[in-house]
XYZ file of C-alpha atoms in Angstrom:
390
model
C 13.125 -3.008 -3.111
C 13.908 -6.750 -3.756
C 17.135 -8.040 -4.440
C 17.551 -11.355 -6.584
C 20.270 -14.321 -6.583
C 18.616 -15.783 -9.259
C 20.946 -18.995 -10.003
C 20.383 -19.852 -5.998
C 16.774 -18.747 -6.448
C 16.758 -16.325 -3.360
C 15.580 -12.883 -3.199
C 15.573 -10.446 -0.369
C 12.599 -7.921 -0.101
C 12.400 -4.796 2.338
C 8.900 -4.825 2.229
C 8.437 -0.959 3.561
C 11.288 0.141 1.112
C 9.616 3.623 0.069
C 11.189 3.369 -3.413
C 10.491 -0.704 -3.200
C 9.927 -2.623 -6.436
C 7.804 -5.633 -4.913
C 9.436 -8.778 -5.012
C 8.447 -10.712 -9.073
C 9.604 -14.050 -9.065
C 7.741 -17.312 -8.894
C 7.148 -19.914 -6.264
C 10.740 -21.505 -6.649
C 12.122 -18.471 -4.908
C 12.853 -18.782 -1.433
C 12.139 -14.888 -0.276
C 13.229 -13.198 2.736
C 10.898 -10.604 3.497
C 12.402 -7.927 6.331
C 11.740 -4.109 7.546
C 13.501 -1.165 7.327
C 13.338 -1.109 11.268
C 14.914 -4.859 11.006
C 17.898 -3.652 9.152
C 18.149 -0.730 11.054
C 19.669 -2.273 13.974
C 22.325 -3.736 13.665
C 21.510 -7.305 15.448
C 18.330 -7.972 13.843
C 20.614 -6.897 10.107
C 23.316 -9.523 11.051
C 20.937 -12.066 11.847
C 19.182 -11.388 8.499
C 22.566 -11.662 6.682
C 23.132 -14.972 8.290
C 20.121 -16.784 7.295
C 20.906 -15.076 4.046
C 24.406 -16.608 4.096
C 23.038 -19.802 4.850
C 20.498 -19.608 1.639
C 23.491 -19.104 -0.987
C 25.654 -21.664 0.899
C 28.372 -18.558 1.992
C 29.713 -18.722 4.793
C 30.169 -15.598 7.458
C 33.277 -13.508 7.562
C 34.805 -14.606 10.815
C 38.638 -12.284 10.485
C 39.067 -10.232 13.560
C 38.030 -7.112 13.867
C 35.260 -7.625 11.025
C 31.950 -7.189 12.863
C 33.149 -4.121 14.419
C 33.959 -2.551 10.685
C 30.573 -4.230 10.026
C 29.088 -1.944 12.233
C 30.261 1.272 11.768
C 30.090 0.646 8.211
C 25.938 0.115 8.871
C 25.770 2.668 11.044
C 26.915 5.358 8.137
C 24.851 3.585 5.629
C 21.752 3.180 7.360
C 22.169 7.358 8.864
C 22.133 8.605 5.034
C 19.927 6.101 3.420
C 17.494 6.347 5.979
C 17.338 9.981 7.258
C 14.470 11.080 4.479
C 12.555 8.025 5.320
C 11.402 8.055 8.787
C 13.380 7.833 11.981
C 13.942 4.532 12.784
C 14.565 3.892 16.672
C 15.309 0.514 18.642
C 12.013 -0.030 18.972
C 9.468 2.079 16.905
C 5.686 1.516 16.914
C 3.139 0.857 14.444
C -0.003 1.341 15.745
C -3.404 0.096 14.022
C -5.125 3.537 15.001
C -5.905 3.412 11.214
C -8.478 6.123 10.574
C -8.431 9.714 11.954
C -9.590 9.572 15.381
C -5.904 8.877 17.602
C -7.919 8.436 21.019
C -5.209 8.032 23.376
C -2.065 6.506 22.771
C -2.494 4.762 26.311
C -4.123 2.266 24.361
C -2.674 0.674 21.112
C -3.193 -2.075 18.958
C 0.196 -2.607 17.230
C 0.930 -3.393 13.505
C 4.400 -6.011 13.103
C 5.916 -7.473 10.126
C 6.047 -10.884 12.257
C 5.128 -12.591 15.209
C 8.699 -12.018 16.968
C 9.032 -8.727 15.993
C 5.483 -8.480 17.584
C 6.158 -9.664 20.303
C 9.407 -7.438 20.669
C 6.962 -4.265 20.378
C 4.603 -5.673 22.778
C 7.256 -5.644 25.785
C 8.252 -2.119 24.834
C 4.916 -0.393 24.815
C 4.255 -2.127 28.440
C 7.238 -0.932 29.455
C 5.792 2.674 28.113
C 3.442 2.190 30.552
C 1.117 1.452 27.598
C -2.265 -1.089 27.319
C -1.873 -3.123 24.075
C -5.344 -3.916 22.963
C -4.350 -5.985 20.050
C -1.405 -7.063 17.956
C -2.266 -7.429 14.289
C 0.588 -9.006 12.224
C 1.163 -8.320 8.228
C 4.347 -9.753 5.952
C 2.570 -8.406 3.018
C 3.838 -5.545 0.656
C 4.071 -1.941 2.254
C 3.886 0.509 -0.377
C 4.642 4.157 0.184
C 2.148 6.346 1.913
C 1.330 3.671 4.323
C 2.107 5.447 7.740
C 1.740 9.007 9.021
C 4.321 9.914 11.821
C 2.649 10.269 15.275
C 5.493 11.077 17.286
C 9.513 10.390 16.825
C 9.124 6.748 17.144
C 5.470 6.104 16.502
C 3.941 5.531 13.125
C -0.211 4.973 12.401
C -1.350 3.488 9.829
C -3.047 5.120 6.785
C -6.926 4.823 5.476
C -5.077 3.070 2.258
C -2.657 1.272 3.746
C -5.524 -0.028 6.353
C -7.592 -1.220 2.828
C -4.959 -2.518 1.219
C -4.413 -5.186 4.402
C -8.144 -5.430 5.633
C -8.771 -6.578 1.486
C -6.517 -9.431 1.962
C -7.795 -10.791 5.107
C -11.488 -10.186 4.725
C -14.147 -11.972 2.620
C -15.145 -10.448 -0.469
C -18.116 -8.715 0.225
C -17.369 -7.377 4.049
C -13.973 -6.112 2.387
C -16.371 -3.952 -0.111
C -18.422 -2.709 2.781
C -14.338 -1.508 4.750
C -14.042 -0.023 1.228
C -17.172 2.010 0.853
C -16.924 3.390 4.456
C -13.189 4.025 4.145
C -14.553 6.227 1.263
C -17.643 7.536 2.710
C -19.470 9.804 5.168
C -19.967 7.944 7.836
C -17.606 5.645 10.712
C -18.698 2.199 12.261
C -16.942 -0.234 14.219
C -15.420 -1.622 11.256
C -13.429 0.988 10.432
C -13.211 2.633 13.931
C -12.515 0.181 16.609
C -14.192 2.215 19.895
C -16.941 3.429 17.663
C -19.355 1.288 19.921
C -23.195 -0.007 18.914
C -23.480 3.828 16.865
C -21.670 5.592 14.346
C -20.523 8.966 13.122
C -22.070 10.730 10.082
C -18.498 12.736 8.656
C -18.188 15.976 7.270
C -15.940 14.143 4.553
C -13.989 11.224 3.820
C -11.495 9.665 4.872
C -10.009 8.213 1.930
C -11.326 8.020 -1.780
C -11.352 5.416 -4.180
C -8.609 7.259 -6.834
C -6.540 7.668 -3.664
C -6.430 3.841 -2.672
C -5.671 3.239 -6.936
C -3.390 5.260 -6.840
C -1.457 3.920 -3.259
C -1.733 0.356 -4.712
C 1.041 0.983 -7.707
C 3.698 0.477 -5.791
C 2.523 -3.263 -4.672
C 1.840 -3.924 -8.448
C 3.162 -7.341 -9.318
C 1.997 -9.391 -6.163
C -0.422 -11.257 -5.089
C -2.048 -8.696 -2.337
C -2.231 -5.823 -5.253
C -4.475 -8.291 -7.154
C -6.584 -9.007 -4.077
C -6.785 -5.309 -3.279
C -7.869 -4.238 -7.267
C -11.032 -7.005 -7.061
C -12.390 -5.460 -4.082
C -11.481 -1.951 -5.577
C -13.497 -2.402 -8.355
C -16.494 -2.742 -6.200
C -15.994 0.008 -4.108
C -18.029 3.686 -4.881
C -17.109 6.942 -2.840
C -19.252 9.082 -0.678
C -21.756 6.741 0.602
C -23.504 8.631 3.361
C -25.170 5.893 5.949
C -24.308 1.980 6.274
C -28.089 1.467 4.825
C -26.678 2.815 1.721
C -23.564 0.354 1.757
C -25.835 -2.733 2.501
C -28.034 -2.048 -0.032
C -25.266 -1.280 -2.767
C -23.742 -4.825 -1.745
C -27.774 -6.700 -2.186
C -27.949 -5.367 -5.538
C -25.000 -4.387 -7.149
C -22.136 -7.406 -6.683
C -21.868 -10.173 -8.690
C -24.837 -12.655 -8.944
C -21.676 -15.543 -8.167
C -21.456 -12.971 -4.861
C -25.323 -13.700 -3.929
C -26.360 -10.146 -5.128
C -28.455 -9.383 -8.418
C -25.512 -8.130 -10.199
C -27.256 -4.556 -11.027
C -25.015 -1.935 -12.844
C -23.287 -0.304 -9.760
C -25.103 2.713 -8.776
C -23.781 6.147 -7.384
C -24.204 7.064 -3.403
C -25.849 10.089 -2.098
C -26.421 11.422 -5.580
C -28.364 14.709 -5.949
C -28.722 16.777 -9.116
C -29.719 20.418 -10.365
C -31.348 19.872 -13.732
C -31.251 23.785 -14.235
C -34.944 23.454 -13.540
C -34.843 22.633 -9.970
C -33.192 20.172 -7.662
C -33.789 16.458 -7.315
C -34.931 15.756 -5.221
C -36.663 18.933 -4.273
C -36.392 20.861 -1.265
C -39.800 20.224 -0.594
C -39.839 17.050 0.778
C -37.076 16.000 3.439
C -34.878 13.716 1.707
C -31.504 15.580 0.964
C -30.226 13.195 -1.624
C -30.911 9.699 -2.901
C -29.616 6.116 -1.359
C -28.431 4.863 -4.427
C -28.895 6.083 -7.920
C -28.590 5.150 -11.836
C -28.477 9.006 -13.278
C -28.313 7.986 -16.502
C -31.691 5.774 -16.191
C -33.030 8.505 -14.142
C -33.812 5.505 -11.271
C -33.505 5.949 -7.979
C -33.781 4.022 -4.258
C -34.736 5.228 -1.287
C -34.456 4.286 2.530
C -37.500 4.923 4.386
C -36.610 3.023 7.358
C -39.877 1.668 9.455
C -42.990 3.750 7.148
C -43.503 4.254 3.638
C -42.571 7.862 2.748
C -45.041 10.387 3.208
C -46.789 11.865 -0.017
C -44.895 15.208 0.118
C -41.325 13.409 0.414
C -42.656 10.580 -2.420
C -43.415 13.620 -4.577
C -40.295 15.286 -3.688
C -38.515 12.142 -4.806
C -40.040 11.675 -7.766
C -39.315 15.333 -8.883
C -38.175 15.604 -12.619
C -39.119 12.463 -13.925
C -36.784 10.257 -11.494
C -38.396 6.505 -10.756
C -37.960 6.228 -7.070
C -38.508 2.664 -5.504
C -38.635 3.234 -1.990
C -37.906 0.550 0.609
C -38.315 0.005 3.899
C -36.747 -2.113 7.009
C -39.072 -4.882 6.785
C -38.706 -4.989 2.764
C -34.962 -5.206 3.573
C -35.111 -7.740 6.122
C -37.468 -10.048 4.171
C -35.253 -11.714 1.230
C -38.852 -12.072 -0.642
C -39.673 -8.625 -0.134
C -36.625 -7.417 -1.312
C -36.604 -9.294 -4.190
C -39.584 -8.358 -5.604
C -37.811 -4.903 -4.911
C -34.944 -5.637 -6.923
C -37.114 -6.733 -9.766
C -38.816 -3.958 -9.989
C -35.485 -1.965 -10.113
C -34.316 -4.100 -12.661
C -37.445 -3.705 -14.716
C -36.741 0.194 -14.725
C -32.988 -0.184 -15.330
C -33.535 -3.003 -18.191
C -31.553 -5.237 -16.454
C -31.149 -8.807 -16.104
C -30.692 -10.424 -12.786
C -29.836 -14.071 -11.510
C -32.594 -16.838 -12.033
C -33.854 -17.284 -8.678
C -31.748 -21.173 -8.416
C -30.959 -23.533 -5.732
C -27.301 -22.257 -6.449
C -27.764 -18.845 -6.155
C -30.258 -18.585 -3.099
C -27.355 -20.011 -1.090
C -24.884 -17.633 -2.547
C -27.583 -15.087 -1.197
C -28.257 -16.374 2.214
C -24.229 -16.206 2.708
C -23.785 -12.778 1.264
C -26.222 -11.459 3.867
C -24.891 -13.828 6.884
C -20.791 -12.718 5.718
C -22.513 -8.625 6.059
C -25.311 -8.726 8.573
C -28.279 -5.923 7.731
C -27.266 -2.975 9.814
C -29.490 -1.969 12.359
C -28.848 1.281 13.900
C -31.529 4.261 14.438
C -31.973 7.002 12.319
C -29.772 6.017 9.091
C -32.279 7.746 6.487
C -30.720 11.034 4.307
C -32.943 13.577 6.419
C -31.612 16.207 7.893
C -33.107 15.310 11.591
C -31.373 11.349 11.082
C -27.816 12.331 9.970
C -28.154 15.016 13.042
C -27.565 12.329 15.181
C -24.640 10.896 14.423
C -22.943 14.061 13.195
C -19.325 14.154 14.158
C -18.378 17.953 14.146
């Protein structure tokens, strides 16, 4: 919720308020931005209602016997309001173990509302007897369905909630790529922070784009929500290998982004036409990289080699127009632009005029996400085998 003194132009926002109305005013606001865990206790609360006091030029009430009415008082109203919340310790923990591995709670990176109250958490998990890897600090909106309860005073993170922050702190296009993993079938070290130089091929995802729309509502109205919707728009579910995320993000982001601002395709798309499958069970590929369904276009991953005839055929089953591509096509940003043109050609699209402008724009959309180059990341039964993670 945020509370408003409008004539002294102050509001008050509890920024993981599960009912919270984000904070709506304009820049001539001074805004004090707290957590439930800050008013919670009772120090941290009067130290919030001083600098509060000090904003609308009030002054303390200093009668005896006042701060210890004060405090039972906020001990009543914080045990109702807050009992169908989330219990709310001295010291509880947010840890970034964002996605749906845990690990071992030995080892935390912790999430704080502020450097202090960072640094408060800090000296309590070492006192746990715990390693903190990492402190990661966010004053931004906290809408509900942010945390899932680990343990009585230990909160992690949510795929949404991890989204919403990672889009406001990343540039454009790596945000995308979070996005379409997030929302995909596989786990890298962007998303899973002891993944390693591998990653995991999922039996589902972890999150899906309608989920994270949905999450975002309740940070409608600031600045972060707007953030989060523009990388949102970009982002497609069930993508099945990072191969399949770099190439969506070559050819289907804005030409201003350094892409060729295709129509934005589907991932791992196969179909059954009633006739048959496509592609076939014939050749080896289980489903297509990317794919326009209704231009009946497809593109392929081949990784080092050309496909074989049997898989081309496979590919091409039903009248689909496969462009297949491989690692050095990929790699080469003249190869793969005479890829994309061809594409483009099937698709009747238009793409960027090859400029001055727009070759930069290119060269920094593939420095900002760096071609991924881990073994085995074509859709064939014997690649995803090796990074299955059941």
């Amino acid at each position: 919720m945020a509370l408003y003194w409008p004539d002294q132009k102050v509001a008050l926002d509890i920024i993981d308020d599960p009912y919270r109305r984000p904070f709506e005013g304009d820049d001539s606001y001074t805004v004090i931005r707290v957590t439930s865990e800050e008013l919670c206790n009772f120090e941290s609360y009067k130290a919030v209602m001083e600098h509060l006091c000090t904003l609308l030029n009030k002054e303390m009430p200093t009668m005896p016997g006042w701060e210890e009415k004060s405090r039972e008082l906020h001990e009543l109203l914080f045990t109702e309001t807050l009992s169908d919340f989330e219990e709310c310790p001295v010291d509880p923990f947010d840890y970034e173990e964002d996605l749906d591995d845990l690990g071992s709670l030995a080892n935390v990176e912790i999430l704080a509302s502020s450097q202090d109250e960072a640094e408060r958490m800090r000296a309590a998990a070492r006192e746990n007897g715990q390693y903190v890897r990492g402190v990661s600090v966010w004053d931004g909106p906290v809408p509900r369905g942010s945390f899932e309860m680990v343990s009585e005073n230990t909160r992690m993170s949510t795929p949404e909630y991890f989204f919403f922050r990672k889009a406001n702190q990343l540039p454009l296009a790596k945000a995308i790529a979070l996005g379409i993993e997030l929302c995909g079938k596989y786990r890298t070290q962007l998303t899973q922070y002891d993944r390693g130089s591998g990653y995991d091929f999922l039996r589902s995802p972890r999150t899906t784009r309608e989920t994270i729309r949905r999450y975002l509502r309740d940070a409608r109205g600031t600045k972060e929500y707007k953030r989060a919707r523009k990388v949102l728009r970009h982002v497609r579910d069930d993508c099945s290998s990072p191969m399949g995320c770099y190439l969506y993000l070559l050819l289907c982001l804005p030409g201003s982004c350094g892409s060729y601002g295709i129509e934005r395709a589907a991932f791992s798309s196969v179909f059954n036409t009633g006739s048959g499958f496509m592609p076939t069970s014939h050749g080896s590929y289980l489903a297509y990289d990317l794919c326009w369904p209704d231009k009946s276009v497809a593109l392929q991953y081949t990784a080092a080699q050309p496909p074989s005839k049997r898989d081309y055929k496979a590919l091409e089953a039903h009248r689909m127009d496969v462009v297949c591509v491989t690692d050095a096509d990929i790699q080469d940003p003249q190869r793969f632009d005479s890829v994309a043109r061809k594409l483009a050609t099937l698709l009747g699209a238009s793409i960027p005029e090859p400029t001055e402008t727009w070759a930069s724009a290119r060269d920094k959309l593939r420095n900002t996400v760096p071609m991924p180059t881990y073994d085995h990341m074509r859709l064939v039964m014997d690649d995803l085998a090796q990074h299955k993670d059941w």
